[in-house]
mmCIF file of C-alpha atoms in Angstrom:
data_model
loop_
_atom_site.group_PDB
_atom_site.id
_atom_site.type_symbol
_atom_site.label_atom_id
_atom_site.label_comp_id
_atom_site.label_asym_id
_atom_site.label_seq_id
_atom_site.Cartn_x
_atom_site.Cartn_y
_atom_site.Cartn_z
ATOM 1 C CA MET H 4 6.383 -22.668 -21.947
ATOM 2 C CA ASP H 5 3.018 -23.932 -20.664
ATOM 3 C CA ASN H 6 2.084 -21.347 -18.021
ATOM 4 C CA ASN H 7 0.634 -23.734 -15.492
ATOM 5 C CA GLN H 8 3.722 -25.955 -15.652
ATOM 6 C CA SER H 9 6.421 -23.288 -15.547
ATOM 7 C CA PHE H 10 7.250 -23.550 -11.854
ATOM 8 C CA ILE H 11 7.566 -27.329 -12.202
ATOM 9 C CA THR H 12 9.782 -26.998 -15.268
ATOM 10 C CA LEU H 13 12.022 -24.329 -13.734
ATOM 11 C CA PHE H 14 12.561 -26.258 -10.514
ATOM 12 C CA LYS H 15 13.921 -29.242 -12.356
ATOM 13 C CA SER H 16 17.180 -27.248 -12.306
ATOM 14 C CA VAL H 17 19.040 -27.160 -8.982
ATOM 15 C CA GLU H 18 21.105 -24.250 -10.306
ATOM 16 C CA TYR H 19 17.930 -22.242 -10.890
ATOM 17 C CA ALA H 20 16.453 -23.338 -7.531
ATOM 18 C CA LYS H 21 19.523 -22.064 -5.664
ATOM 19 C CA SER H 22 19.457 -18.752 -7.529
ATOM 20 C CA TYR H 23 15.723 -18.373 -6.841
ATOM 21 C CA LEU H 24 16.119 -19.192 -3.129
ATOM 22 C CA LYS H 25 19.041 -16.794 -2.743
ATOM 23 C CA GLN H 26 16.946 -13.961 -4.159
ATOM 24 C CA ARG H 27 13.995 -14.857 -1.926
ATOM 25 C CA TYR H 28 16.095 -15.123 1.219
ATOM 26 C CA GLN H 29 17.774 -11.806 0.455
ATOM 27 C CA SER H 30 14.379 -10.121 0.044
ATOM 28 C CA PHE H 31 13.325 -11.392 3.494
ATOM 29 C CA GLY H 32 16.557 -10.200 5.097
ATOM 30 C CA PHE H 33 17.975 -13.582 6.114
ATOM 31 C CA SER H 34 21.665 -13.627 6.917
ATOM 32 C CA SER H 35 23.895 -15.812 4.705
ATOM 33 C CA PRO H 36 21.322 -16.190 1.871
ATOM 34 C CA THR H 37 23.874 -17.869 -0.430
ATOM 35 C CA GLU H 38 24.632 -20.577 2.119
ATOM 36 C CA LEU H 39 20.952 -21.109 2.918
ATOM 37 C CA ALA H 40 20.092 -21.379 -0.781
ATOM 38 C CA PHE H 41 22.903 -23.900 -1.301
ATOM 39 C CA LYS H 42 21.613 -25.950 1.657
ATOM 40 C CA ASN H 43 17.976 -25.985 0.455
ATOM 41 C CA GLY H 44 18.328 -26.084 -3.340
ATOM 42 C CA TYR H 45 18.065 -29.846 -3.740
ATOM 43 C CA THR H 46 15.278 -30.101 -1.140
ATOM 44 C CA LEU H 47 13.152 -27.590 -3.063
ATOM 45 C CA VAL H 48 13.701 -29.499 -6.303
ATOM 46 C CA TYR H 49 12.716 -32.754 -4.599
ATOM 47 C CA TYR H 50 9.517 -31.259 -3.159
ATOM 48 C CA ILE H 51 8.405 -29.889 -6.540
ATOM 49 C CA ASN H 52 9.247 -32.984 -8.529
ATOM 50 C CA MET H 53 7.724 -35.351 -5.970
ATOM 51 C CA GLY H 54 4.531 -33.288 -6.148
ATOM 52 C CA GLU H 55 4.570 -33.558 -9.922
ATOM 53 C CA THR H 56 4.969 -37.336 -9.713
ATOM 54 C CA TYR H 57 1.934 -37.667 -7.460
ATOM 55 C CA PHE H 58 -0.170 -35.512 -9.807
ATOM 56 C CA GLN H 59 0.974 -37.424 -12.900
ATOM 57 C CA GLN H 60 0.036 -40.707 -11.249
ATOM 58 C CA GLY H 61 -3.285 -39.238 -10.118
ATOM 59 C CA LYS H 62 -4.261 -38.308 -13.668
ATOM 60 C CA SER H 63 -3.906 -41.913 -14.803
ATOM 61 C CA ALA H 64 -5.247 -43.548 -11.613
ATOM 62 C CA PRO H 65 -8.854 -44.646 -11.011
ATOM 63 C CA LEU H 66 -11.023 -42.125 -9.183
ATOM 64 C CA SER H 67 -11.043 -44.356 -6.092
ATOM 65 C CA ILE H 68 -7.420 -43.466 -5.217
ATOM 66 C CA GLN H 69 -7.003 -40.068 -6.889
ATOM 67 C CA PRO H 70 -7.645 -38.052 -3.685
ATOM 68 C CA VAL H 71 -4.655 -39.604 -1.907
ATOM 69 C CA LEU H 72 -2.308 -38.916 -4.816
ATOM 70 C CA TYR H 73 -3.463 -35.332 -5.336
ATOM 71 C CA PHE H 74 -3.395 -34.597 -1.599
ATOM 72 C CA TYR H 75 0.211 -35.716 -1.198
ATOM 73 C CA GLY H 76 1.174 -33.986 -4.427
ATOM 74 C CA LEU H 77 -0.292 -30.681 -3.256
ATOM 75 C CA SER H 78 1.269 -31.141 0.185
ATOM 76 C CA ASN H 79 4.731 -31.498 -1.360
ATOM 77 C CA TRP H 80 4.279 -28.364 -3.485
ATOM 78 C CA LEU H 81 3.119 -26.388 -0.443
ATOM 79 C CA LYS H 82 6.119 -27.593 1.553
ATOM 80 C CA GLY H 83 8.303 -26.379 -1.302
ATOM 81 C CA ALA H 84 6.577 -22.988 -1.138
ATOM 82 C CA LEU H 85 7.196 -22.872 2.614
ATOM 83 C CA LEU H 86 10.901 -23.508 2.065
ATOM 84 C CA THR H 87 11.129 -20.387 -0.098
ATOM 85 C CA ILE H 88 10.186 -18.160 2.862
ATOM 86 C CA ASP H 89 11.378 -20.293 5.793
ATOM 87 C CA PRO H 90 14.892 -21.697 5.229
ATOM 88 C CA ASP H 91 14.670 -23.801 8.414
ATOM 89 C CA TYR H 92 11.408 -25.577 7.524
ATOM 90 C CA PRO H 93 10.569 -27.910 9.199
ATOM 91 C CA ALA H 94 12.083 -26.475 12.371
ATOM 92 C CA THR H 95 9.946 -28.588 14.736
ATOM 93 C CA THR H 96 7.947 -31.813 14.583
ATOM 94 C CA GLN H 97 4.800 -29.832 15.461
ATOM 95 C CA VAL H 98 4.479 -28.595 11.867
ATOM 96 C CA LEU H 99 4.607 -32.105 10.404
ATOM 97 C CA ALA H 100 1.093 -33.219 11.431
ATOM 98 C CA HIS H 101 -1.820 -32.453 9.115
ATOM 99 C CA GLY H 102 -3.209 -29.747 11.392
ATOM 100 C CA VAL H 103 -6.850 -30.558 10.646
ATOM 101 C CA SER H 104 -9.279 -33.272 11.686
ATOM 102 C CA THR H 105 -12.583 -34.664 10.434
ATOM 103 C CA ARG H 106 -15.567 -35.738 12.467
ATOM 104 C CA LYS H 107 -16.463 -39.393 12.764
ATOM 105 C CA LYS H 108 -18.522 -40.478 9.793
ATOM 106 C CA LYS H 109 -22.109 -41.553 10.242
ATOM 107 C CA LYS H 110 -22.943 -44.655 8.272
ATOM 108 C CA GLN H 111 -26.613 -43.779 7.884
ATOM 109 C CA GLY H 112 -27.495 -40.629 5.973
ATOM 110 C CA TYR H 113 -23.943 -39.333 5.715
ATOM 111 C CA ARG H 114 -23.426 -36.819 2.917
ATOM 112 C CA PHE H 115 -20.024 -35.522 1.874
ATOM 113 C CA LEU H 116 -21.300 -32.002 1.133
ATOM 114 C CA ASP H 117 -22.470 -31.698 4.759
ATOM 115 C CA ASP H 118 -19.254 -33.023 6.282
ATOM 116 C CA GLU H 119 -16.996 -30.659 8.253
ATOM 117 C CA ILE H 120 -13.299 -30.257 8.874
ATOM 118 C CA LYS H 121 -11.793 -28.646 11.977
ATOM 119 C CA VAL H 122 -8.508 -26.741 12.249
ATOM 120 C CA GLN H 123 -6.110 -27.878 14.979
ATOM 121 C CA LYS H 124 -3.661 -25.704 16.909
ATOM 122 C CA ASP H 125 -0.513 -27.214 15.373
ATOM 123 C CA GLY H 126 0.326 -28.854 12.069
ATOM 124 C CA LEU H 127 0.877 -28.190 8.387
ATOM 125 C CA PHE H 128 -2.427 -26.473 7.612
ATOM 126 C CA PRO H 129 -2.271 -23.743 10.309
ATOM 127 C CA PHE H 130 1.454 -23.301 9.628
ATOM 128 C CA ILE H 131 0.924 -22.852 5.877
ATOM 129 C CA SER H 132 -2.052 -20.574 6.499
ATOM 130 C CA ASN H 133 0.036 -18.330 8.735
ATOM 131 C CA GLN H 134 3.293 -18.346 6.789
ATOM 132 C CA LEU H 135 2.018 -18.208 3.203
ATOM 133 C CA PHE H 136 -1.305 -16.375 3.573
ATOM 134 C CA ASN H 137 -0.954 -14.439 6.839
ATOM 135 C CA MET H 138 -4.025 -16.186 8.244
ATOM 136 C CA LYS H 139 -3.811 -16.332 12.036
ATOM 137 C CA GLN H 140 -5.960 -17.636 14.904
ATOM 138 C CA LEU H 141 -7.725 -20.362 12.946
ATOM 139 C CA THR H 142 -7.629 -22.941 15.763
ATOM 140 C CA GLY H 143 -11.053 -24.510 16.220
ATOM 141 C CA GLU H 144 -12.476 -23.060 12.988
ATOM 142 C CA LYS H 145 -14.809 -25.455 11.168
ATOM 143 C CA TYR H 146 -15.398 -25.540 7.416
ATOM 144 C CA LYS H 147 -18.165 -27.413 5.650
ATOM 145 C CA MET H 148 -17.235 -29.293 2.489
ATOM 146 C CA LYS H 149 -20.141 -27.695 0.640
ATOM 147 C CA HIS H 150 -18.837 -24.211 1.403
ATOM 148 C CA LEU H 151 -15.266 -25.077 0.432
ATOM 149 C CA LEU H 152 -16.515 -26.431 -2.895
ATOM 150 C CA MET H 153 -18.723 -23.400 -3.440
ATOM 151 C CA ILE H 154 -15.822 -20.943 -3.630
ATOM 152 C CA ILE H 155 -14.337 -22.819 -6.599
ATOM 153 C CA PRO H 156 -15.774 -20.882 -9.575
ATOM 154 C CA GLU H 157 -15.612 -23.823 -11.973
ATOM 155 C CA LEU H 158 -18.203 -25.628 -9.808
ATOM 156 C CA ASN H 159 -20.703 -22.757 -9.871
ATOM 157 C CA LYS H 160 -22.801 -24.158 -12.729
ATOM 158 C CA LEU H 161 -22.842 -27.632 -11.175
ATOM 159 C CA PHE H 162 -24.291 -26.205 -7.961
ATOM 160 C CA GLU H 163 -26.850 -24.315 -10.014
ATOM 161 C CA THR H 164 -27.906 -27.480 -11.861
ATOM 162 C CA LEU H 165 -27.807 -30.095 -9.084
ATOM 163 C CA GLU H 166 -28.458 -28.076 -5.930
ATOM 164 C CA LYS H 167 -30.579 -25.274 -7.457
ATOM 165 C CA ASP H 168 -28.166 -22.798 -5.942
ATOM 166 C CA LYS H 169 -25.825 -20.163 -7.341
ATOM 167 C CA PRO H 170 -23.072 -19.635 -4.760
ATOM 168 C CA LEU H 171 -21.001 -17.156 -6.778
ATOM 169 C CA PHE H 172 -21.896 -14.082 -8.837
ATOM 170 C CA ILE H 173 -19.697 -13.200 -11.791
ATOM 171 C CA VAL H 174 -18.337 -9.652 -11.748
ATOM 172 C CA GLU H 175 -16.923 -7.331 -14.373
ATOM 173 C CA SER H 176 -13.464 -6.084 -13.452
ATOM 174 C CA GLN H 177 -11.263 -3.145 -14.374
ATOM 175 C CA MET H 178 -7.745 -2.379 -13.154
ATOM 176 C CA GLU H 179 -6.647 1.111 -12.195
ATOM 177 C CA LYS H 180 -3.605 2.698 -10.543
ATOM 178 C CA SER H 181 -3.760 5.063 -7.621
ATOM 179 C CA SER H 182 -2.882 8.678 -8.341
ATOM 180 C CA THR H 183 -0.953 8.850 -5.071
ATOM 181 C CA ALA H 184 2.768 8.322 -4.739
ATOM 182 C CA ASN H 185 2.456 4.632 -3.823
ATOM 183 C CA LYS H 186 1.004 3.805 -7.272
ATOM 184 C CA ARG H 187 -0.959 0.866 -5.904
ATOM 185 C CA GLU H 188 -3.071 -1.130 -8.311
ATOM 186 C CA TYR H 189 -6.774 -1.411 -7.556
ATOM 187 C CA MET H 190 -9.516 -3.556 -9.033
ATOM 188 C CA ASN H 191 -12.986 -2.115 -9.600
ATOM 189 C CA LEU H 192 -15.602 -4.848 -9.555
ATOM 190 C CA ASP H 193 -18.993 -4.172 -11.138
ATOM 191 C CA ILE H 194 -21.874 -6.347 -9.976
ATOM 192 C CA SER H 195 -25.660 -6.147 -9.734
ATOM 193 C CA ASP H 196 -27.027 -4.804 -6.441
ATOM 194 C CA VAL H 197 -28.905 -8.126 -6.196
ATOM 195 C CA LEU H 198 -25.863 -9.302 -4.241
ATOM 196 C CA LEU H 199 -26.587 -7.038 -1.273
ATOM 197 C CA LYS H 200 -30.304 -7.804 -1.438
ATOM 198 C CA LYS H 201 -29.547 -11.510 -1.242
ATOM 199 C CA ILE H 202 -27.289 -11.192 1.791
ATOM 200 C CA ASN H 203 -29.442 -8.384 3.250
ATOM 201 C CA LEU H 204 -26.690 -5.808 3.850
ATOM 202 C CA THR H 205 -26.141 -2.167 2.976
ATOM 203 C CA PRO H 206 -22.896 -1.156 1.208
ATOM 204 C CA LYS H 207 -21.379 0.064 4.499
ATOM 205 C CA GLN H 208 -22.472 -3.092 6.302
ATOM 206 C CA PHE H 209 -20.915 -5.147 3.499
ATOM 207 C CA GLU H 210 -17.583 -3.310 3.890
ATOM 208 C CA LYS H 211 -17.665 -3.885 7.657
ATOM 209 C CA MET H 212 -18.603 -7.565 7.325
ATOM 210 C CA VAL H 213 -15.753 -8.317 4.898
ATOM 211 C CA LYS H 214 -13.251 -6.473 7.114
ATOM 212 C CA GLU H 215 -14.359 -8.280 10.276
ATOM 213 C CA LYS H 216 -14.735 -11.797 8.828
ATOM 214 C CA ILE H 217 -11.848 -11.817 6.361
ATOM 215 C CA GLY H 218 -9.626 -8.818 7.058
ATOM 216 C CA THR H 219 -9.864 -7.486 3.498
ATOM 217 C CA GLU H 220 -10.486 -3.759 3.184
ATOM 218 C CA LEU H 221 -12.683 -2.662 0.296
ATOM 219 C CA ILE H 222 -14.982 0.171 -0.738
ATOM 220 C CA CYS H 223 -18.547 -0.609 -1.825
ATOM 221 C CA LYS H 224 -20.757 1.983 -3.551
ATOM 222 C CA GLU H 225 -24.184 1.755 -5.202
ATOM 223 C CA LEU H 226 -24.607 3.214 -8.686
ATOM 224 C CA ASN H 227 -27.652 2.727 -10.946
ATOM 225 C CA LYS H 228 -28.663 -0.634 -9.468
ATOM 226 C CA HIS H 229 -25.054 -1.752 -9.608
ATOM 227 C CA LEU H 230 -22.375 -2.147 -6.963
ATOM 228 C CA ILE H 231 -18.872 -0.870 -7.569
ATOM 229 C CA ILE H 232 -16.499 -2.688 -5.242
ATOM 230 C CA THR H 233 -12.946 -1.351 -5.109
ATOM 231 C CA VAL H 234 -10.275 -3.619 -3.664
ATOM 232 C CA ASN H 235 -6.486 -3.787 -3.671
ATOM 233 C CA ALA H 236 -5.616 -5.832 -6.764
ATOM 234 C CA HIS H 237 -3.038 -7.820 -4.797
ATOM 235 C CA SER H 238 -5.529 -8.768 -2.070
ATOM 236 C CA LEU H 239 -8.054 -10.464 -4.314
ATOM 237 C CA PHE H 240 -8.422 -13.614 -2.306
ATOM 238 C CA PRO H 241 -10.803 -13.812 -0.526
ATOM 239 C CA PRO H 242 -13.642 -12.798 -1.059
ATOM 240 C CA VAL H 243 -12.905 -12.476 -4.796
ATOM 241 C CA TYR H 244 -12.131 -15.671 -6.711
ATOM 242 C CA LYS H 245 -10.977 -16.273 -10.263
ATOM 243 C CA ASN H 246 -11.592 -19.116 -12.674
ATOM 244 C CA MET H 247 -9.166 -20.439 -15.251
ATOM 245 C CA GLU H 248 -10.711 -18.180 -17.909
ATOM 246 C CA ASN H 249 -9.726 -15.078 -15.914
ATOM 247 C CA GLN H 250 -13.287 -14.266 -14.866
ATOM 248 C CA PHE H 251 -13.852 -12.926 -11.352
ATOM 249 C CA PHE H 252 -16.530 -14.034 -8.885
ATOM 250 C CA ILE H 253 -17.822 -13.003 -5.478
ATOM 251 C CA PRO H 254 -19.905 -15.112 -3.037
ATOM 252 C CA SER H 255 -23.669 -14.708 -2.875
ATOM 253 C CA HIS H 256 -23.955 -16.358 0.580
ATOM 254 C CA LEU H 257 -22.714 -14.987 3.909
ATOM 255 C CA PRO H 258 -21.214 -18.347 5.059
ATOM 256 C CA LEU H 259 -18.819 -18.160 2.073
ATOM 257 C CA TYR H 260 -17.158 -15.026 3.418
ATOM 258 C CA PHE H 261 -14.258 -16.704 5.220
ATOM 259 C CA LYS H 262 -10.495 -16.346 5.202
ATOM 260 C CA ILE H 263 -9.658 -19.478 3.232
ATOM 261 C CA PRO H 264 -8.068 -18.735 -0.176
ATOM 262 C CA GLU H 265 -9.044 -21.143 -2.924
ATOM 263 C CA LEU H 266 -5.775 -23.074 -2.851
ATOM 264 C CA MET H 267 -6.291 -24.016 0.797
ATOM 265 C CA SER H 268 -9.862 -24.994 0.015
ATOM 266 C CA HIS H 269 -8.433 -27.542 -2.433
ATOM 267 C CA TYR H 270 -6.060 -28.751 0.302
ATOM 268 C CA LEU H 271 -8.851 -29.258 2.867
ATOM 269 C CA ILE H 272 -11.180 -31.028 0.427
ATOM 270 C CA LEU H 273 -8.387 -33.331 -0.729
ATOM 271 C CA TYR H 274 -7.405 -34.074 2.860
ATOM 272 C CA ASN H 275 -10.942 -35.116 3.762
ATOM 273 C CA LEU H 276 -11.392 -37.180 0.600
ATOM 274 C CA SER H 277 -8.028 -38.880 1.110
ATOM 275 C CA MET H 278 -9.023 -39.852 4.663
ATOM 276 C CA ILE H 279 -12.393 -41.154 3.489
ATOM 277 C CA CYS H 280 -11.001 -43.316 0.698
ATOM 278 C CA ARG H 281 -8.379 -44.775 3.057
ATOM 279 C CA TYR H 282 -10.418 -45.297 6.222
ATOM 280 C CA GLU H 283 -14.112 -45.207 5.267
ATOM 281 C CA ILE H 284 -13.989 -47.987 2.709
ATOM 282 C CA GLU H 285 -17.621 -49.036 3.099
ATOM 283 C CA TRP H 286 -19.001 -45.540 2.489
ATOM 284 C CA TRP H 287 -16.430 -44.793 -0.243
ATOM 285 C CA GLY H 288 -17.304 -47.973 -2.114
ATOM 286 C CA GLU H 289 -21.018 -47.287 -1.804
ATOM 287 C CA LEU H 290 -20.490 -43.749 -3.115
ATOM 288 C CA LEU H 291 -18.485 -44.907 -6.120
ATOM 289 C CA TYR H 292 -20.898 -47.612 -7.214
ATOM 290 C CA SER H 293 -24.408 -46.735 -5.994
ATOM 291 C CA PHE H 294 -24.768 -43.199 -7.487
ATOM 292 C CA SER H 295 -27.289 -42.512 -4.715
ATOM 293 C CA ASN H 296 -26.941 -38.705 -4.440
ATOM 294 C CA ASN H 297 -25.082 -35.686 -5.840
ATOM 295 C CA ASP H 298 -21.885 -36.281 -3.844
ATOM 296 C CA LEU H 299 -20.128 -38.283 -6.548
ATOM 297 C CA SER H 300 -20.860 -35.673 -9.205
ATOM 298 C CA PHE H 301 -19.249 -32.945 -7.098
ATOM 299 C CA ILE H 302 -16.281 -35.102 -6.086
ATOM 300 C CA ASP H 303 -15.618 -36.205 -9.662
ATOM 301 C CA ALA H 304 -15.902 -32.621 -10.972
ATOM 302 C CA PHE H 305 -13.654 -31.303 -8.192
ATOM 303 C CA LEU H 306 -10.921 -33.865 -8.876
ATOM 304 C CA ASN H 307 -10.988 -33.012 -12.581
ATOM 305 C CA ILE H 308 -10.624 -29.330 -11.713
ATOM 306 C CA THR H 309 -7.948 -29.618 -9.023
ATOM 307 C CA LYS H 310 -5.589 -31.642 -11.224
ATOM 308 C CA VAL H 311 -5.428 -28.665 -13.597
ATOM 309 C CA LYS H 312 -6.020 -25.691 -11.317
ATOM 310 C CA SER H 313 -3.824 -26.599 -8.346
ATOM 311 C CA PRO H 314 -0.627 -26.042 -10.387
ATOM 312 C CA LEU H 315 -2.015 -22.675 -11.506
ATOM 313 C CA LEU H 316 -2.731 -21.644 -7.929
ATOM 314 C CA LEU H 317 0.722 -22.826 -6.827
ATOM 315 C CA GLN H 318 2.209 -20.746 -9.607
ATOM 316 C CA SER H 319 0.992 -17.610 -7.837
ATOM 317 C CA LEU H 320 2.893 -18.510 -4.683
ATOM 318 C CA PHE H 321 6.156 -18.743 -6.590
ATOM 319 C CA PHE H 322 5.717 -16.050 -9.247
ATOM 320 C CA HIS H 323 2.506 -14.117 -8.367
ATOM 321 C CA ASP H 324 1.043 -14.297 -11.862
ATOM 322 C CA PHE H 325 -2.339 -15.979 -11.218
ATOM 323 C CA ASN H 326 -4.010 -13.839 -8.543
#
């Protein structure tokens, strides 16, 4: 079975969906897991298959409308993921709004990479962030499109070529198990000490910064002009990101140390692009046909990546085999 399609293939079976939901609800301690699974089995199947339909249509659609199709496809898959941990989703109408907003576009000199998105108090994005990724208190947080694109490893070389910037450093990784009774798995990341020189921090300051900005606990030690960063293997996002070739990366810029996991970066970028191509027709048309700056190159590359990688990232929410 194709790994990045397995969750889609499996959830074409209502029988499997009910069995999966029952197991999930039991693990979370819900009462009457069998009844809840029976109630939500078809809904989960519909969410997954509707998401697949949007993505299939997006792959054959012109670039001008791809963002809308991929955004609604990803939204359906995320709603399916929510249903696996919240049998009453959606319990209120408050979680149905998008939960993010974009600033009004400026017709003169507007650049997509410099655009921002702001998190609202209620809606799908803050609800998903809290329920699926344990990310709280994001209301009012702003994220620049450039920074959201920068944490996608597959775009690293494009930034290096077009923007003369290298937002991510590749790291060597090695798994190890704790000798203590809990047998936790840890990842040792080996990277040049150039990282700390670039962000102007000591190892202890780096540990403190990551803990305060992201909440991830790690150990950072210097050894022969290298850094050895030890982190819980099951807490790899963020600030550690992985490409589709199983290579690991860590940001080289302080603004990239934020709580957003890569999957939600895809969601925010797609949301903004889908709003632009629906409501900013003049700018969208000019972008598509004037080739005036680097925006189109990044948007085109991102859409080609997200159509393949989004299913992989979703896979981890259902079966935890990507992160």
